[in-house]
Coordinates of C-alpha atoms in Angstrom, one line a residue:
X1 CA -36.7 31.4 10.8
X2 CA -34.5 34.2 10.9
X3 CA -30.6 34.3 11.3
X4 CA -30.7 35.4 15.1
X5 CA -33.5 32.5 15.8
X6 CA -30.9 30.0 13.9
X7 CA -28.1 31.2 16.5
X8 CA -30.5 30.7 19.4
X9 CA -31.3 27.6 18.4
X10 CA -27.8 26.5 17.9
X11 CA -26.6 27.8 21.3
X12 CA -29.5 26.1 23.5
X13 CA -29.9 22.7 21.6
X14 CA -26.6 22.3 20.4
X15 CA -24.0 23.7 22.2
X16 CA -25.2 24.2 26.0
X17 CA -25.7 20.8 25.8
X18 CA -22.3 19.7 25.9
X19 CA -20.4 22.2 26.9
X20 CA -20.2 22.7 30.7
X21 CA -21.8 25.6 32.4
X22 CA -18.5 27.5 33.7
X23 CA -17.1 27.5 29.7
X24 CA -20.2 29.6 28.7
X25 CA -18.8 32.9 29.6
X26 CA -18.0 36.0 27.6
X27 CA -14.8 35.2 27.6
X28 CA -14.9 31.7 25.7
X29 CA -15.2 31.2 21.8
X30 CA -16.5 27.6 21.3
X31 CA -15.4 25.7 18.2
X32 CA -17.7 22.5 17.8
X33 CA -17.0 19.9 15.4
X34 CA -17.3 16.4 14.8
X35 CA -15.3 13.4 13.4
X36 CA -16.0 12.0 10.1
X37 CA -19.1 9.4 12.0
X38 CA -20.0 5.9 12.2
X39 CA -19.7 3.1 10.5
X40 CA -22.7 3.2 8.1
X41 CA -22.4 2.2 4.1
X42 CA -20.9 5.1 2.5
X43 CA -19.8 7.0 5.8
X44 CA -16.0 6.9 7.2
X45 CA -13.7 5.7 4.9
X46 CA -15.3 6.7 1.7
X47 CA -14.5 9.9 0.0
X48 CA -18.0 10.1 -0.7
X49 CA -19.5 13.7 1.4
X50 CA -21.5 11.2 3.3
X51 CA -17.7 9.9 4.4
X52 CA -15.9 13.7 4.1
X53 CA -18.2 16.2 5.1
X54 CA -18.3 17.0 8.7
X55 CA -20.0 20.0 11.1
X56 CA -17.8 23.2 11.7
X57 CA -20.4 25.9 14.3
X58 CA -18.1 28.4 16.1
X59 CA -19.8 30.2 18.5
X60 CA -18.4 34.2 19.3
X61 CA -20.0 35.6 22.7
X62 CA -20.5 39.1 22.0
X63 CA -17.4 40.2 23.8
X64 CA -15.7 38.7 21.1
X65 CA -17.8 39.1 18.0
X66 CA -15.7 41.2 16.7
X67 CA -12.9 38.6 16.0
X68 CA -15.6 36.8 13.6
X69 CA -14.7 39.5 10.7
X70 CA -17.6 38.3 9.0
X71 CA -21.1 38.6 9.0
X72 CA -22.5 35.9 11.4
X73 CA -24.0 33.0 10.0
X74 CA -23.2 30.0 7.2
X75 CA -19.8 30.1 5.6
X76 CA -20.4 28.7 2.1
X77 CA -15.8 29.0 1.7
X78 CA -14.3 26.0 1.1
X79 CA -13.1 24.8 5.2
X80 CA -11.5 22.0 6.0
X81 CA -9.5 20.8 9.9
X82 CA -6.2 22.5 8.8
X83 CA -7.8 25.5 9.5
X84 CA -8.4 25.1 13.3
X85 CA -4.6 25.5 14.0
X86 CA -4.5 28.9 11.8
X87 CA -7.8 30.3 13.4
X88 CA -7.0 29.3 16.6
X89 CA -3.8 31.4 16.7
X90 CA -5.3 34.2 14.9
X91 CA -7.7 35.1 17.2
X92 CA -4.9 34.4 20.2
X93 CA -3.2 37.4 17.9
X94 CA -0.5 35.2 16.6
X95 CA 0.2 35.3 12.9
X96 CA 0.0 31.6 11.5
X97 CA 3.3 30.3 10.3
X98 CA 3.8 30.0 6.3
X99 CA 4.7 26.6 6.8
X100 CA 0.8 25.7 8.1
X101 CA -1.2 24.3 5.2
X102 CA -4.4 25.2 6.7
X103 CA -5.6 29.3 6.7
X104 CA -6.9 31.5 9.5
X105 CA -11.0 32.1 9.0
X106 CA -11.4 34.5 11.8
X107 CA -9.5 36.6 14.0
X108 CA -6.6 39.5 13.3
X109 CA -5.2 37.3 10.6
X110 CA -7.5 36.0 8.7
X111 CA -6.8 35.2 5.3
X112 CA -10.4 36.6 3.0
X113 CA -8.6 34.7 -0.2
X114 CA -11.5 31.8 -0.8
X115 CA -10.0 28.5 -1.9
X116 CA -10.2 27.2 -5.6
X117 CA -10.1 23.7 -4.7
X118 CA -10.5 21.2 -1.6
X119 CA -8.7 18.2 -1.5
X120 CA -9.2 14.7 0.0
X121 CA -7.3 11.3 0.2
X122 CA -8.2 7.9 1.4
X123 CA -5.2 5.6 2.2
X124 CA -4.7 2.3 3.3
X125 CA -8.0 0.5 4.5
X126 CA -6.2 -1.6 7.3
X127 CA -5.5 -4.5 4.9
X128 CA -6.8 -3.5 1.8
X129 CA -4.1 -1.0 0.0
X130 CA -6.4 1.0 -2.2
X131 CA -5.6 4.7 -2.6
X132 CA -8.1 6.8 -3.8
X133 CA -7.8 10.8 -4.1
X134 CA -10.4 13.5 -4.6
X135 CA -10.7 17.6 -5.4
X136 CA -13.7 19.8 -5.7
X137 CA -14.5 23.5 -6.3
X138 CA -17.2 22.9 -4.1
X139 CA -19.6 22.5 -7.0
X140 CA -18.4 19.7 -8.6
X141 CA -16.1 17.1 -7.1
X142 CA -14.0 14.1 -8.6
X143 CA -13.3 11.3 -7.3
X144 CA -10.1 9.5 -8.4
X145 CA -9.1 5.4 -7.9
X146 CA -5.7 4.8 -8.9
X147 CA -6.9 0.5 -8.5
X148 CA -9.6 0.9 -10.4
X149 CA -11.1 -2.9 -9.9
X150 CA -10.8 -2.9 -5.9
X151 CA -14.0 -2.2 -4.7
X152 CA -14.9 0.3 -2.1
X153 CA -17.0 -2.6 -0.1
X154 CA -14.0 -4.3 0.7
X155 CA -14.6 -4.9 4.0
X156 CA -13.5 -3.2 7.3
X157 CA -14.1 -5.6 9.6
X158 CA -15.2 -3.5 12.4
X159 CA -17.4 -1.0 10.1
X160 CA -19.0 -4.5 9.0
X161 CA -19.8 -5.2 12.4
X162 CA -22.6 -2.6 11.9
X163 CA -26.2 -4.1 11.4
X164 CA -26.8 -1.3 8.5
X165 CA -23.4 -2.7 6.4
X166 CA -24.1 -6.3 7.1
X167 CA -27.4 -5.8 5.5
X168 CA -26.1 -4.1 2.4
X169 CA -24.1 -7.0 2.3
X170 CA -26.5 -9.2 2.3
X171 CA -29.3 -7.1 0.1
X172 CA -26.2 -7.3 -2.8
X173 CA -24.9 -10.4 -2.4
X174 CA -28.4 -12.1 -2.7
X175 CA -29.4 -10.8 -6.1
X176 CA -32.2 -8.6 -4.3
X177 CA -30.3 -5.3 -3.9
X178 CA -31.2 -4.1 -8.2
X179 CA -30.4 -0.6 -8.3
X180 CA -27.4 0.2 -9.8
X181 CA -26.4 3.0 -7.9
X182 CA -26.5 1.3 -4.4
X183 CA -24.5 -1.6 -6.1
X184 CA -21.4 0.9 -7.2
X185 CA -19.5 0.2 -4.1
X186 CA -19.4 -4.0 -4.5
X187 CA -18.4 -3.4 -8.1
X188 CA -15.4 -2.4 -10.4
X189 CA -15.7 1.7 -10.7
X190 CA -14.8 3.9 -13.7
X191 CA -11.2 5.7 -12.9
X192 CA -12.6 9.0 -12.4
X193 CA -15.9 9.5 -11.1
X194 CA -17.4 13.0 -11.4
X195 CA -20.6 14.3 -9.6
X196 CA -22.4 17.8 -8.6
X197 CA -22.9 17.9 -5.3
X198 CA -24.9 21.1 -5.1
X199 CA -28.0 19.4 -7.1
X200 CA -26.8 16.0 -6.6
X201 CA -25.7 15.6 -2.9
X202 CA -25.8 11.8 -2.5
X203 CA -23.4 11.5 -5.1
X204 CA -25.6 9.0 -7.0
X205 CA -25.3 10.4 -11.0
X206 CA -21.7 9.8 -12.4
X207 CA -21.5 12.8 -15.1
X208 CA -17.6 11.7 -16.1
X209 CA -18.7 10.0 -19.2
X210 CA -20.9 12.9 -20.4
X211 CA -19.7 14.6 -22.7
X212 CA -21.2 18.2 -22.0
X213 CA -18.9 18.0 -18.1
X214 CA -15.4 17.1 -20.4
X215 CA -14.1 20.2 -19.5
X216 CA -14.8 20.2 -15.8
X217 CA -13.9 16.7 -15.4
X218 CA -10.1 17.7 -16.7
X219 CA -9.9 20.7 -15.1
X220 CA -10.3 19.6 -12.0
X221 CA -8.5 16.1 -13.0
X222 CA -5.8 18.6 -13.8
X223 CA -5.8 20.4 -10.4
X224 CA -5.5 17.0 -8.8
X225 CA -2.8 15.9 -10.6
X226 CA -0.9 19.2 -9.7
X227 CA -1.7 19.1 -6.0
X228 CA -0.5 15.0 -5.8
X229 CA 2.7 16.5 -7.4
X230 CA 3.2 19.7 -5.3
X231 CA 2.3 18.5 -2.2
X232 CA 4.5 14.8 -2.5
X233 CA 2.0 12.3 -2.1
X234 CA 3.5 9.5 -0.3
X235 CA 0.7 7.3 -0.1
X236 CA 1.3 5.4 -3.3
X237 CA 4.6 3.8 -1.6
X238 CA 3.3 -0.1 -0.6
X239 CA 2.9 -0.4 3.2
X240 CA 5.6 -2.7 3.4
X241 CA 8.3 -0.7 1.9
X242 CA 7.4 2.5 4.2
X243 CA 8.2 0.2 7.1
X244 CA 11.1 0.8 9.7
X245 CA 12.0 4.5 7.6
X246 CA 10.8 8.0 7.9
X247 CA 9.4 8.3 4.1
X248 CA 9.8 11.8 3.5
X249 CA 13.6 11.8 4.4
X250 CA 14.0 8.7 1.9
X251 CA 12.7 10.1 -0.9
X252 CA 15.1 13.0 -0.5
X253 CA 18.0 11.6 0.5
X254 CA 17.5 8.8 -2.1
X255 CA 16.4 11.4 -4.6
X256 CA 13.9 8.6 -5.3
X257 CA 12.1 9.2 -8.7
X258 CA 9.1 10.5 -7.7
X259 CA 7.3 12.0 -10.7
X260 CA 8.1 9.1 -12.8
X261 CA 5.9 6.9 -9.8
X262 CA 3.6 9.7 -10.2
X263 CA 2.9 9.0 -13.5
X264 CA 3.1 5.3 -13.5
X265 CA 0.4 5.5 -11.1
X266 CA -2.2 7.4 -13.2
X267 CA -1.1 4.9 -16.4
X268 CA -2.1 2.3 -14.1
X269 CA -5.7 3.3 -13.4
X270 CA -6.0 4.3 -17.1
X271 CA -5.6 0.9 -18.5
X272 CA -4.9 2.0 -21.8
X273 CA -3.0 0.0 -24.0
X274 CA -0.5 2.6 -25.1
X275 CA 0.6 2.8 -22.3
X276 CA 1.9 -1.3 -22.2
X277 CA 5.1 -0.2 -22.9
X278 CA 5.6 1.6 -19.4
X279 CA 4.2 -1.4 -17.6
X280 CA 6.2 -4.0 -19.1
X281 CA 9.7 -1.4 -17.7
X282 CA 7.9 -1.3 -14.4
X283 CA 7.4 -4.7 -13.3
X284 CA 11.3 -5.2 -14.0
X285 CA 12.6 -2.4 -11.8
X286 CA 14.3 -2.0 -9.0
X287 CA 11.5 -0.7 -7.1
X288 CA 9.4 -2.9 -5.6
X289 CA 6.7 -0.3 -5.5
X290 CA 7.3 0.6 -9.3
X291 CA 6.8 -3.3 -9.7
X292 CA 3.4 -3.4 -8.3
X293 CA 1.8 -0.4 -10.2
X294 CA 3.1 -2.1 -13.2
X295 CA 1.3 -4.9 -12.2
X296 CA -1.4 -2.8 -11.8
X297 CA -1.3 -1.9 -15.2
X298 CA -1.6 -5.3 -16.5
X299 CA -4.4 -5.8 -14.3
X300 CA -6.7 -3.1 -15.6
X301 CA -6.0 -4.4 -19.0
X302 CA -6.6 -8.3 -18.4
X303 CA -9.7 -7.1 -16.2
X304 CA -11.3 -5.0 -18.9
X305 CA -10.2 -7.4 -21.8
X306 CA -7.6 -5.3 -23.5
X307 CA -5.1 -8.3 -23.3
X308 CA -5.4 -12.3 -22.9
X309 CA -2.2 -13.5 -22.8
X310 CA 0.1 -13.7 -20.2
X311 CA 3.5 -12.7 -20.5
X312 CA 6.1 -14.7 -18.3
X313 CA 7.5 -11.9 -17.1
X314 CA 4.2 -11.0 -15.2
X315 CA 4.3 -14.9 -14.0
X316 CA 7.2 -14.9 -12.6
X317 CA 6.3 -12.4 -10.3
X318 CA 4.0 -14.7 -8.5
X319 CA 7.4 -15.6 -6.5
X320 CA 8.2 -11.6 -6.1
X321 CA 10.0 -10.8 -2.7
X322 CA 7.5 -8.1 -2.2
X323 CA 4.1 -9.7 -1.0
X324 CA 2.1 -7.1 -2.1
X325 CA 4.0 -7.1 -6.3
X326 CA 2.9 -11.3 -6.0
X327 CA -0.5 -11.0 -4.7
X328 CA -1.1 -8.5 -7.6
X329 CA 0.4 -10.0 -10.5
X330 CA -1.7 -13.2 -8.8
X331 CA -4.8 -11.3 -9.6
X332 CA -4.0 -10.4 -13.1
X333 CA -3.4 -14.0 -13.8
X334 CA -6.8 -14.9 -12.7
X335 CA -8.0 -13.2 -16.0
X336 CA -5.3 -14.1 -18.1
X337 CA -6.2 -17.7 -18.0
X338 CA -3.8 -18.7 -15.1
X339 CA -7.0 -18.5 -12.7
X340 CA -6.3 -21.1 -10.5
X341 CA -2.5 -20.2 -10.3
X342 CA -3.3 -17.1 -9.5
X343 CA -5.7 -18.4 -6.4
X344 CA -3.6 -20.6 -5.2
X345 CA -0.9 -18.2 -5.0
X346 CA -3.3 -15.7 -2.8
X347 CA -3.9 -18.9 -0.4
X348 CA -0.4 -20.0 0.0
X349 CA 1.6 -17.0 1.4
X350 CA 5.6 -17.3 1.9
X351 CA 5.3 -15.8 5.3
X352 CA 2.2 -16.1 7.4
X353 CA 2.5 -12.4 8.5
X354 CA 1.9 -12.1 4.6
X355 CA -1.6 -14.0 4.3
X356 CA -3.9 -10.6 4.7
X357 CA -2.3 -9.5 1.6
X358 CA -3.4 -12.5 -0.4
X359 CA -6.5 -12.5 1.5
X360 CA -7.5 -9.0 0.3
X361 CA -7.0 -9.6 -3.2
X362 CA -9.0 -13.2 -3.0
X363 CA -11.8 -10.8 -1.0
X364 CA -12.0 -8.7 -4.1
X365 CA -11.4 -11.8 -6.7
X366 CA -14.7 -13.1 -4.3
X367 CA -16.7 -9.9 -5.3
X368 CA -17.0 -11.4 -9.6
X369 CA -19.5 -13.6 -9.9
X370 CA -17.3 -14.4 -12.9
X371 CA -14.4 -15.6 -10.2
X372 CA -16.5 -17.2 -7.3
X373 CA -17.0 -20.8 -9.0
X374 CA -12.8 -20.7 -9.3
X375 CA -12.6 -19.8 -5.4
X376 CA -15.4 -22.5 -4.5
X377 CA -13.1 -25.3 -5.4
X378 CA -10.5 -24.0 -2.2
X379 CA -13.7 -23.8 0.3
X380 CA -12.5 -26.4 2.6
X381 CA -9.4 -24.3 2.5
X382 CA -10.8 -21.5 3.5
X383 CA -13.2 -22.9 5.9
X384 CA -10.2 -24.7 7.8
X385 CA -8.7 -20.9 8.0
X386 CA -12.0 -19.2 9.4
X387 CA -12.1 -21.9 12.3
X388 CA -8.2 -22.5 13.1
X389 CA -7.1 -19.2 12.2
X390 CA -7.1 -15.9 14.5
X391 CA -10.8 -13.8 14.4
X392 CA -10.5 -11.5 16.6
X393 CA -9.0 -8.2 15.6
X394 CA -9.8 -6.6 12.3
X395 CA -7.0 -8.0 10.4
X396 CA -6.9 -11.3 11.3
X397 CA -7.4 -13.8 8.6
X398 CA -9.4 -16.1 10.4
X399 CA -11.9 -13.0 9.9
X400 CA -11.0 -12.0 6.4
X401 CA -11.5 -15.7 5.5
X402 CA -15.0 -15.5 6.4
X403 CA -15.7 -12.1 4.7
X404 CA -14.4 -14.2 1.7
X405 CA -17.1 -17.0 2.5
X406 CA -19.7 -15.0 2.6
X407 CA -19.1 -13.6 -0.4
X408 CA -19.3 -16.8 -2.0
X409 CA -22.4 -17.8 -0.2
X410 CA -20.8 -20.1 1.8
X411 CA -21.7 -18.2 5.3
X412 CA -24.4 -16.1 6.2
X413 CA -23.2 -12.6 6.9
X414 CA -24.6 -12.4 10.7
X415 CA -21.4 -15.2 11.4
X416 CA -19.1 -13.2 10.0
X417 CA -17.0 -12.3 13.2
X418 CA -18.2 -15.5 14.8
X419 CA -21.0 -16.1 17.5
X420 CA -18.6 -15.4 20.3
X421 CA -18.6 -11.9 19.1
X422 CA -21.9 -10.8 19.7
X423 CA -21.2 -12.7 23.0
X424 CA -18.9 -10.5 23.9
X425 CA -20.6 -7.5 22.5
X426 CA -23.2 -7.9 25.2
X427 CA -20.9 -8.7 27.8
X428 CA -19.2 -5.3 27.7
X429 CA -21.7 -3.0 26.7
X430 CA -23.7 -4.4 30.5
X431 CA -24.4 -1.8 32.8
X432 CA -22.5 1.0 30.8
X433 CA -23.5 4.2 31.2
X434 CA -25.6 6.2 29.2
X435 CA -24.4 7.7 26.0
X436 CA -24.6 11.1 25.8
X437 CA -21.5 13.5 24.2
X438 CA -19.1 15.0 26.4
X439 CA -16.3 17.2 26.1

């Protein structure tokens, strides 16, 4: 099919279809994109393409062609949304601002330099605090998890509402889901996971321990490092402590030690026992977000075996002020031979606002086979909370109490939001219209 055909095509099946009749004049330049989808295993909320990468087709009547500065056709430049704002105003004929991140890709200003690297972030997962970061070069792409041992199939509650995750769920959870790759997202993950998504699109082959991708791996673990740094990452700061302040005027006005989180952070995911020393000045500090990457630290050791004891210090922070600091040192405890401490710490919250937090960390405690005898014994517990307590929206703990059930066998996935649910389900989607996209 040749490049002309292609643009046919696009314009009659693709845009025409949902752009109204009157907008498809010579005067119009037609941007259409998409968000980042559904809720299928590996989609939204993964930093996985199948989560990241998203359609860009603008469309340049011939009036207007000009302002494309390009030969028409596929882009192969890194492109990502902050360039809509740029473009936009460069084909208006204003010159984009120096303070925009994104660059102009048509239009009197556009900017011809091609980027080196593309960046991505997920933050907070509702409930589940688990930053994760990525970069590519558009060849290769890593992917970075600064809590190493929560797994990305921690559940979203109204992603698992989906027929495709709840059978994942239950393909995995039943022993009958064997290949290794599909598995990845209910396990622990390496730190840095490295993959080439030109012959390897699915992301499936992790190339960060081979040897022969060293070099790439660093360099781009490098670039990641530098843009996390340049660009004043603020998602490592605890939910709870951004509350009730605008975060980037704190960390000014505080001259808050940034660079020093930033590198507690990264020691954290490590896990490497040289690094001991920095976690045991962490979980003393001021910082109650300083506290809980320290924890962190600890975590990844007792989870991979580099330590067995418990030191008090890490104990006592079972009664920390700062929910989130308690409910992690409650998790390292579970593999320092404090387990049932540590469980019945994540069950018994000082503040009932507080019981997600615990509840997410049980949820990933649920996900080790090695755990879920330990949890079994506080069943009744948990099935008194998935009947008494709230169900309804996505971070209720009635709900996340039956994710945790179900983990442990306890529930079959189809009851995990409860039969009044899929009552309700087919009560509002009666007599709705018929889905097609509009503008």
């Amino acid at each position: 099919m040749s490049l002309d055909q292609i643009r046919k095509d696009i314009v009659v099946n693709v845009i025409k279809p949902i752009i109204p009749e009157e907008l498809m004049d010579d005067d119009t330049i037609i941007f259409v994109f998409s968000d980042h989808g559904g809720c299928l295993p590996r989609g939204k909320g993964y930093l996985y393409e199948s989560g990241l990468r998203v359609p860009l087709i603008i469309y340049f009547p011939e009036k207007w062609r000009h302002l494309a500065g390009c030969s028409l056709g596929e882009n192969e430049n890194l492109v990502n949304f902050t360039d809509l704002g740029p473009t936009v105003l460069s084909l208006a004929g204003i010159k984009p601002t120096e303070n925009m991140h994104g660059k102009a890709l048509h239009g009197h200003f556009t900017d011809k330099k091609s980027r080196e690297y593309q960046f991505a972030f997920g933050a907070n997962q509702l409930h589940h605090f688990m930053p994760v970061r990525a970069v590519t070069d558009g060849r290769y792409k890593l992917i970075r998890s600064y809590i190493p041992y929560r797994q990305f199939a921690l559940r979203n509650y109204y992603q698992w509402g989906m027929p495709s995750n709840k059978a994942w769920d239950r393909l995995t959870l039943s022993g009958m889901n064997n290949n290794t790759h599909y598995i990845l997202p209910f396990e622990d993950h390496p730190v840095e996971m490295l993959f080439d998504i030109e012959s390897d699109p699915g992301e499936i082959n992790d190339l960060s321990t081979n040897p022969a991708y060293n070099e790439i791996r660093a360099r781009l673990g490098e670039a990641l490092s530098k843009h996390i740094r340049n660009s004043e990452d603020l998602g490592f700061f605890l939910p709870n402590t951004r509350l009730g302040r605008n975060q980037y005027e704190y960390v000014r006005e505080e001259n808050f030690p940034l660079d020093k989180m930033y590198e507690l952070v990264e020691a954290a995911g490590r896990g490497d026992l040289h690094d001991l020393k920095i976690f045991q000045k962490a979980i003393i500090s001021e910082y109650a977000d300083f506290r809980f990457w320290g924890t962190v630290g600890y975590a990844v050791l007792a989870r991979e075996g580099k330590i067995k004891e418990c030191p008090d210090i890490l104990e006592d922070l079972l009664n920390d002020s700062n929910a989130y600091v308690a409910a992690e040192a409650a998790y390292a405890l579970a593999y320092l031979g404090k387990t049932n401490k540590g469980i019945a710490r994540l069950l018994n919250p000082d503040k009932e606002n507080e019981r997600k937090i615990g509840y997410s960390v049980l949820e990933c405690l649920s996900l080790d086979p090695q755990m879920r005898p330990y949890i079994k014994e506080y069943a009744s517990i948990l099935e008194a909370a998935a009947e008494n307590l709230p169900r309804t929206a996505n971070e209720d703990p009635g709900l996340m109490a039956r994710g945790i059930l179900v983990n442990l066998g306890l529930l079959d996935i189809e009851m995990l939001h409860g039969p009044e649910a899929y009552e309700e389900g087919i009560r509002l989607n009666k007599g709705r219209r018929k889905m097609r996209p509009l503008p």
